[in-house]
């Protein structure tokens, strides 16, 4: 089998490539990535010389380059991680998110139709369901929860999901979709909450918490997400949507304080800053369907996963020190100084 993995130089796609090459050593993996600010070839350095791995530098919105990659590598399966993924950036530049996340998905699925594919898997997000009230812990997102989005990012991901389902119904494209909660773990770009707080704490910089830090996210260790996607691609039902999550809801402020405690840094580093526009209050996934139908269960508790993650950032300083330069510094100054 040959897998085309788009966005494989990013956080989850990179972890997925490492997972696939070790779980399926006889299969071929082709990474297709535009190497935006979020793409990092150092994440793929450990597999670059693997004979079953190839890297193609290309944009999913560039039809000619996408088609050329299909022509050359003839993938059996395509898994689409490529996206603009940061909510705050989508508020500043929605057009880029529509272009990559919607039009890019269309162009990839067109290539899947043209060249024939056994499976197209769309990596989606729990953010397509909008948010849940803080005072109703009984409510969870199920696959039947209607799309109800808050940010240009989540709207673009919901649009891509609808398009994927339309390609399945109209053209019989063999599509599956997964909607996962917040991931954390190695190779996470330090613009997102957990790596940002680890990196700033290690540098004794202020930890910017939006609003009062009471928003709730449902955290899943990235390798559990990768295993779930692998399972859906191997055994999931065509045309089906699967929620992925580990029932691990936490308030942002509690996550931040835990990181400070693990690193032995003072809580005085916490700085409350202006809230995100349209900030979703709470996400919470009901993963009953994937557990019941495919036997998936999360393996890493948050207590273990956060320690593994912090250790990874301690042991891989050169990876993140090279990342927090250039474009990152100008983004950081513009975003947090405002
Ligand atoms: P990321 O921002 O770390 O990585 C995105 C990758 O996509 C980068 O390597 C980037 O270079 C590449 N890319 C961006 N635009 C591209 C384009 N036009 N053509 C080709 N490549 C392009 O993102 P992530 O956090 O790893 O998220 C991966 C996917 O998982 C996204 O689709 C996201 O919506 C989804 N998701 C993320 C989370 C999370 O917690 N991070 C949770 C659920 C779902
Ligand atoms: O739920 C899945 C989604 O999780 C993915 O689809 C997105 O790609 C991914 O970025 C993530 O979105 P969030 O907006 O939940 O993640 P982020 O790390 O940006 O923020 C997590 C919470 O922390 C959120 O409530 C906002 C808050 N936050 C974030 C940043 C960057 C802060 O308080 N301060 C910050 O500086």
Short mmCIF file of C-alpha atoms in Angstrom, two decimals, residues 45-230:
data_model
loop_
_atom_site.label_atom_id
_atom_site.label_comp_id
_atom_site.label_asym_id
_atom_site.label_seq_id
_atom_site.Cartn_x
_atom_site.Cartn_y
_atom_site.Cartn_z
CA UNK A 45 14.57 14.11 9.70
CA UNK A 46 14.47 10.68 11.45
CA UNK A 47 12.67 9.10 8.44
CA UNK A 48 14.20 10.99 5.49
CA UNK A 49 16.57 8.14 4.63
CA UNK A 50 13.94 5.41 5.04
CA UNK A 51 13.56 3.77 1.57
CA UNK A 52 9.78 3.53 2.13
CA UNK A 53 9.48 7.30 2.61
CA UNK A 54 9.39 10.12 0.04
CA UNK A 55 8.85 13.85 0.47
CA UNK A 56 7.12 16.05 -2.12
CA UNK A 57 7.23 19.82 -1.66
CA UNK A 58 3.85 21.05 -2.90
CA UNK A 59 0.73 23.02 -2.09
CA UNK A 60 -2.66 21.25 -2.00
CA UNK A 61 -4.20 24.26 -3.76
CA UNK A 62 -1.86 23.75 -6.74
CA UNK A 63 -3.75 21.31 -8.97
CA UNK A 64 -0.84 20.60 -11.33
CA UNK A 65 1.55 19.67 -8.52
CA UNK A 66 -1.09 17.59 -6.73
CA UNK A 67 -1.85 15.69 -9.94
CA UNK A 68 1.85 15.18 -10.64
CA UNK A 69 2.31 13.65 -7.17
CA UNK A 70 -0.61 11.25 -7.83
CA UNK A 71 0.81 10.45 -11.29
CA UNK A 72 4.25 9.64 -9.87
CA UNK A 73 3.33 7.83 -6.66
CA UNK A 74 -0.12 6.35 -7.44
CA UNK A 75 -1.29 6.32 -3.80
CA UNK A 76 -3.87 3.77 -2.65
CA UNK A 77 -4.89 5.97 0.30
CA UNK A 78 -4.77 9.73 0.89
CA UNK A 79 -4.93 11.18 4.41
CA UNK A 80 -5.38 14.94 4.47
CA UNK A 81 -3.79 16.71 7.44
CA UNK A 82 -2.77 19.78 5.40
CA UNK A 83 -4.50 22.86 6.76
CA UNK A 84 -4.13 26.26 8.24
CA UNK A 85 -4.78 25.16 11.82
CA UNK A 86 -4.55 28.13 14.20
CA UNK A 87 -7.81 29.83 15.23
CA UNK A 88 -6.11 33.15 16.10
CA UNK A 89 -4.49 33.37 12.66
CA UNK A 90 -7.85 32.65 11.01
CA UNK A 91 -9.28 35.74 12.68
CA UNK A 92 -6.54 37.85 11.06
CA UNK A 93 -6.61 36.20 7.61
CA UNK A 94 -9.77 34.16 6.87
CA UNK A 95 -9.16 34.06 3.10
CA UNK A 96 -6.04 31.91 3.46
CA UNK A 97 -8.02 29.43 5.58
CA UNK A 98 -10.76 29.11 2.98
CA UNK A 99 -8.21 28.68 0.22
CA UNK A 100 -6.17 25.95 1.92
CA UNK A 101 -8.80 24.18 3.99
CA UNK A 102 -11.70 24.21 1.50
CA UNK A 103 -10.28 24.64 -2.02
CA UNK A 104 -7.22 22.52 -1.16
CA UNK A 105 -9.52 19.72 0.02
CA UNK A 106 -11.52 19.95 -3.20
CA UNK A 107 -8.37 19.77 -5.37
CA UNK A 108 -7.09 16.74 -3.44
CA UNK A 109 -10.43 14.93 -3.77
CA UNK A 110 -10.54 15.75 -7.50
CA UNK A 111 -7.14 14.04 -7.86
CA UNK A 112 -8.45 11.07 -5.86
CA UNK A 113 -11.32 10.76 -8.33
CA UNK A 114 -9.11 11.22 -11.38
CA UNK A 115 -6.47 8.68 -10.39
CA UNK A 116 -8.70 6.33 -8.36
CA UNK A 117 -8.17 5.76 -4.66
CA UNK A 118 -9.16 3.11 -2.14
CA UNK A 119 -9.70 5.67 0.61
CA UNK A 120 -9.68 9.44 1.12
CA UNK A 121 -9.52 10.34 4.82
CA UNK A 122 -10.29 13.89 5.92
CA UNK A 123 -8.71 14.88 9.24
CA UNK A 124 -11.25 17.17 10.81
CA UNK A 125 -11.86 18.66 14.23
CA UNK A 126 -14.35 18.85 17.09
CA UNK A 127 -14.47 22.61 16.43
CA UNK A 128 -16.97 21.98 13.61
CA UNK A 129 -19.57 21.38 16.36
CA UNK A 130 -19.14 24.85 17.87
CA UNK A 131 -18.99 24.98 21.66
CA UNK A 132 -20.85 23.66 24.70
CA UNK A 133 -21.96 25.57 27.81
CA UNK A 134 -19.63 25.43 30.82
CA UNK A 135 -22.53 24.71 33.18
CA UNK A 136 -23.79 21.60 31.30
CA UNK A 137 -21.06 18.94 31.80
CA UNK A 138 -23.62 16.32 30.76
CA UNK A 139 -23.55 17.56 27.13
CA UNK A 140 -20.99 16.05 24.71
CA UNK A 141 -20.46 16.31 20.93
CA UNK A 142 -21.66 13.22 19.07
CA UNK A 143 -21.36 12.56 15.31
CA UNK A 144 -25.01 13.67 15.04
CA UNK A 145 -24.37 17.11 16.59
CA UNK A 146 -25.02 19.60 13.75
CA UNK A 147 -22.13 21.80 12.50
CA UNK A 148 -22.26 25.16 14.26
CA UNK A 149 -19.02 27.04 13.89
CA UNK A 150 -17.49 30.06 15.62
CA UNK A 151 -14.23 31.01 13.86
CA UNK A 152 -13.16 31.28 10.22
CA UNK A 153 -10.93 28.26 10.96
CA UNK A 154 -13.78 26.06 12.21
CA UNK A 155 -16.09 27.27 9.43
CA UNK A 156 -13.48 26.30 6.83
CA UNK A 157 -13.07 22.84 8.40
CA UNK A 158 -16.86 22.32 8.50
CA UNK A 159 -17.09 23.36 4.84
CA UNK A 160 -14.41 20.81 3.94
CA UNK A 161 -16.29 18.08 5.84
CA UNK A 162 -19.51 18.85 3.98
CA UNK A 163 -17.66 18.82 0.68
CA UNK A 164 -16.07 15.44 1.50
CA UNK A 165 -19.50 13.97 2.32
CA UNK A 166 -20.88 15.47 -0.91
CA UNK A 167 -18.03 13.86 -2.93
CA UNK A 168 -18.90 10.55 -1.30
CA UNK A 169 -22.62 10.79 -2.08
CA UNK A 170 -22.36 12.31 -5.56
CA UNK A 171 -19.19 10.72 -6.96
CA UNK A 172 -18.99 7.65 -4.66
CA UNK A 173 -15.54 8.76 -3.49
CA UNK A 174 -14.59 6.36 -0.62
CA UNK A 175 -14.39 8.98 2.11
CA UNK A 176 -14.01 8.77 5.89
CA UNK A 177 -13.85 11.72 8.29
CA UNK A 178 -12.47 11.95 11.84
CA UNK A 179 -13.22 14.78 14.26
CA UNK A 180 -10.73 14.91 17.10
CA UNK A 181 -10.41 17.04 20.21
CA UNK A 182 -7.31 19.11 21.12
CA UNK A 183 -4.04 17.21 20.66
CA UNK A 184 -0.75 17.69 22.51
CA UNK A 185 2.65 16.00 22.34
CA UNK A 186 6.00 16.16 20.48
CA UNK A 187 6.57 18.46 17.46
CA UNK A 188 3.65 20.79 18.41
CA UNK A 189 4.19 24.29 17.02
CA UNK A 190 4.62 26.73 19.95
CA UNK A 191 1.77 29.03 18.92
CA UNK A 192 -0.75 26.59 20.46
CA UNK A 193 -1.56 26.62 24.18
CA UNK A 194 0.49 23.72 25.60
CA UNK A 195 3.77 24.12 23.66
CA UNK A 196 3.56 27.92 23.94
CA UNK A 197 3.25 27.71 27.72
CA UNK A 198 6.10 25.15 28.01
CA UNK A 199 8.44 27.21 25.82
CA UNK A 200 7.61 30.53 27.51
CA UNK A 201 7.99 29.00 30.98
CA UNK A 202 11.38 27.54 30.02
CA UNK A 203 12.39 31.04 28.84
CA UNK A 204 10.93 32.68 32.01
CA UNK A 205 8.57 34.70 29.80
CA UNK A 206 4.98 35.72 30.57
CA UNK A 207 2.33 33.00 29.96
CA UNK A 208 -0.55 34.77 28.14
CA UNK A 209 -3.88 33.30 29.26
CA UNK A 210 -6.95 34.53 27.36
CA UNK A 211 -9.82 35.99 29.39
CA UNK A 212 -9.97 34.32 32.82
CA UNK A 213 -8.56 30.96 31.70
CA UNK A 214 -11.90 29.25 32.32
CA UNK A 215 -12.46 27.90 28.80
CA UNK A 216 -12.38 24.12 28.67
CA UNK A 217 -10.60 21.90 26.15
CA UNK A 218 -10.65 18.08 25.88
CA UNK A 219 -6.98 16.99 25.55
CA UNK A 220 -5.75 13.86 23.74
CA UNK A 221 -2.14 12.69 23.43
CA UNK A 222 -1.18 12.84 19.75
CA UNK A 223 -0.16 9.18 19.37
CA UNK A 224 -3.68 8.14 20.43
CA UNK A 225 -5.08 10.32 17.62
CA UNK A 226 -2.65 8.75 15.12
CA UNK A 227 -3.67 5.22 16.13
CA UNK A 228 -7.34 6.14 15.78
CA UNK A 229 -6.84 7.48 12.24
CA UNK A 230 -4.86 4.37 11.27
#
